[in-house]
XYZ file of N, CA and C in Angstrom:
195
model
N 153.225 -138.009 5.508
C 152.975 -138.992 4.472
C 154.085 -139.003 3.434
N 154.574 -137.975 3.484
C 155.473 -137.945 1.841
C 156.733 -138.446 2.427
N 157.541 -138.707 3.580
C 158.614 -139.265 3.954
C 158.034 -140.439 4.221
N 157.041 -141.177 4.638
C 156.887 -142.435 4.693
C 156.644 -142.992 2.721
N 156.205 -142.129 2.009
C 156.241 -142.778 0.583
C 157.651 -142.478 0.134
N 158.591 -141.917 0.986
C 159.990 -141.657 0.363
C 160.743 -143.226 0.829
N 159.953 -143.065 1.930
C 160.837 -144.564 2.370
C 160.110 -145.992 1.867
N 158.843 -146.033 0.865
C 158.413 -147.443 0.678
C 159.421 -147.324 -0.463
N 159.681 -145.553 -1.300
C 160.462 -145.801 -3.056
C 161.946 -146.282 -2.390
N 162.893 -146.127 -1.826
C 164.129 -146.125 -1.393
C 163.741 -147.763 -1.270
N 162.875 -148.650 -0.247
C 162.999 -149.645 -0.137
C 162.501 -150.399 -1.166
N 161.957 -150.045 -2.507
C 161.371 -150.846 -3.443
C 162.671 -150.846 -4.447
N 163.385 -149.745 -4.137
C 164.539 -149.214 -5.333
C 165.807 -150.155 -5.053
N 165.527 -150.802 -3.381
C 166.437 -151.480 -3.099
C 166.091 -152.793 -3.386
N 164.956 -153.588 -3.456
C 164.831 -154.705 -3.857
C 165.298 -154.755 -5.372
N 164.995 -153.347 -6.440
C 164.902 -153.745 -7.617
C 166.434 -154.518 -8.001
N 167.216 -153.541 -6.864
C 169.135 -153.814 -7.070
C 169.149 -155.543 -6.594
N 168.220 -156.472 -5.971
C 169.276 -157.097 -4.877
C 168.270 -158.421 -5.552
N 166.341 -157.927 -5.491
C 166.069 -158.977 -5.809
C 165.923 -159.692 -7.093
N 165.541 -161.190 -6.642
C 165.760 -161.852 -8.054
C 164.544 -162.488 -8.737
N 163.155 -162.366 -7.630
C 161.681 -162.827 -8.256
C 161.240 -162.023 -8.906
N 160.729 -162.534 -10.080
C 160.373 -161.618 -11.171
C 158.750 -160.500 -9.967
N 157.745 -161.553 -9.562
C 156.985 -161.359 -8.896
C 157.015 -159.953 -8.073
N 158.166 -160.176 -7.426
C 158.542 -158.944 -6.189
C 158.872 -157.451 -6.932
N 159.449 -157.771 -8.036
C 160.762 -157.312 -8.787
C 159.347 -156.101 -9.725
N 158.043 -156.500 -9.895
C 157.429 -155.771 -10.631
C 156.489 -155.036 -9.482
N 156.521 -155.702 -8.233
C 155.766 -154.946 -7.092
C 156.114 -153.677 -6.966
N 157.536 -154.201 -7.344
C 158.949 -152.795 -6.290
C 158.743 -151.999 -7.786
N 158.333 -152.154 -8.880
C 158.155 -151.364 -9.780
C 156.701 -150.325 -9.758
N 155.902 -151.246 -9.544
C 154.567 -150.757 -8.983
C 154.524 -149.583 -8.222
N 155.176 -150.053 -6.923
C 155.119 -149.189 -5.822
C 155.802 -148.198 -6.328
N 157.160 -147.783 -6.543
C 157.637 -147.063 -7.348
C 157.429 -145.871 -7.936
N 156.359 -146.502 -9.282
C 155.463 -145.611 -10.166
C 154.237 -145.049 -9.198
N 153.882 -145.569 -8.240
C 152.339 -145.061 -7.506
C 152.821 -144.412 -6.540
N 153.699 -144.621 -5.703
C 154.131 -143.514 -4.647
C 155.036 -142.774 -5.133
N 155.498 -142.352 -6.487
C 156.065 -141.256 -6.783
C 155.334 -140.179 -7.009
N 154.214 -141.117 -8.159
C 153.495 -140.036 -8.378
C 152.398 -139.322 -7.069
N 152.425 -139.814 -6.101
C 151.353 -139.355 -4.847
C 152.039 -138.576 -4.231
N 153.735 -138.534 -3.860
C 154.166 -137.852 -3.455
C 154.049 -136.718 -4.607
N 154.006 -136.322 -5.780
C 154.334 -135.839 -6.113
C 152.642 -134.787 -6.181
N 152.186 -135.175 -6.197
C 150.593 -134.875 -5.876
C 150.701 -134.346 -4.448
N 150.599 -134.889 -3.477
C 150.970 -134.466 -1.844
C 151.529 -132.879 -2.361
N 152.832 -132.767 -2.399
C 153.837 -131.943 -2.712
C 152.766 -131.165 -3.304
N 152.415 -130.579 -4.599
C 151.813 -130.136 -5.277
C 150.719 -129.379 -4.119
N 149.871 -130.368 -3.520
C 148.720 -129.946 -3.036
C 148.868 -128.867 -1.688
N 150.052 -128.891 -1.234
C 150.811 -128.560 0.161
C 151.336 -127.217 -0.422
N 151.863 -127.389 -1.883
C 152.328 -125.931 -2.157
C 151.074 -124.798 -2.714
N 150.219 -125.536 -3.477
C 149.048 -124.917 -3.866
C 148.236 -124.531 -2.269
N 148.131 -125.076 -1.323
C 147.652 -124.562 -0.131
C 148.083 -124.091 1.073
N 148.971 -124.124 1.136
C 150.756 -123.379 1.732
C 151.697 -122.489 1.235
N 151.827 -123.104 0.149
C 152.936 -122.161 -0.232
C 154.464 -122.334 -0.178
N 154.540 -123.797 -0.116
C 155.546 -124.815 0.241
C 155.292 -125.887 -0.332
N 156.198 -127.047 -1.114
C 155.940 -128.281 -1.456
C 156.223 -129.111 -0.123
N 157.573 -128.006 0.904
C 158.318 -129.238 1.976
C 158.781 -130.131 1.203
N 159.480 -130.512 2.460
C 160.542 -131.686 2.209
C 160.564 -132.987 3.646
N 160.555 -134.094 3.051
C 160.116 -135.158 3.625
C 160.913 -134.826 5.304
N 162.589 -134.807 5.268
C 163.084 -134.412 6.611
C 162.570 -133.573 7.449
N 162.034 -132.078 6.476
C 161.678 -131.226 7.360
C 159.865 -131.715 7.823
N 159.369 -132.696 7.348
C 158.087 -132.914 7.019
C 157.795 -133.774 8.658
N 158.541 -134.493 8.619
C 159.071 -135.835 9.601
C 159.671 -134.920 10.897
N 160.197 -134.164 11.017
C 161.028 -133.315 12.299
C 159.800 -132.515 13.006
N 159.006 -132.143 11.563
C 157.732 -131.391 12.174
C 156.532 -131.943 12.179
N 156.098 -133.080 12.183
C 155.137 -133.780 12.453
C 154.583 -133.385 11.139
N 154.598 -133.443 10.517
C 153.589 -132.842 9.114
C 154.272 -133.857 7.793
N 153.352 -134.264 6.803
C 153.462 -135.297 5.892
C 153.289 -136.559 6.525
C-alpha cells in the first residue's frame, strides 16, 4: 500500500507542476495531504508492530505494503 500511495503523491505532485484547472489542481492537493498522511500512519503502524517503518521499494520487491 505505501508504494502505491507513493505513486498517487509523485503523480498528483506532477499535475500540480504541469496542470492548469484550478479543479484538478486542488484534487492533486487533496490527494497529496491524505495519502501522505496514511502513508505516514501505514509506516508508523508497521514499525509499532514490526519493528520497521520499510520502505515503499523494499515494500513492492517483497510483496508487502
Amino acid at each position: 500500500m505505501v508504494s502505491h500511495h507513493e505513486g498517487a503523491v509523485a503523480m498528483a505532485k506532477q499535475l500540480l507542476a504541469n496542470g492548469e484547472h484550478p479543479e484538478l489542481r486542488k484534487l492533486a492537493e487533496d490527494i497529496i495531504d491524505a495519502q501522505t498522511n496514511e502513508i505516514a500512519q501505514m509506516r508508523e503502524w508497521r514499525e509499532d508492530w514490526y519493528g520497521s517503518a520499510g520502505s515503499g521499494a523494499h515494500d513492492a520487491m517483497h510483496g508487502e505494503g
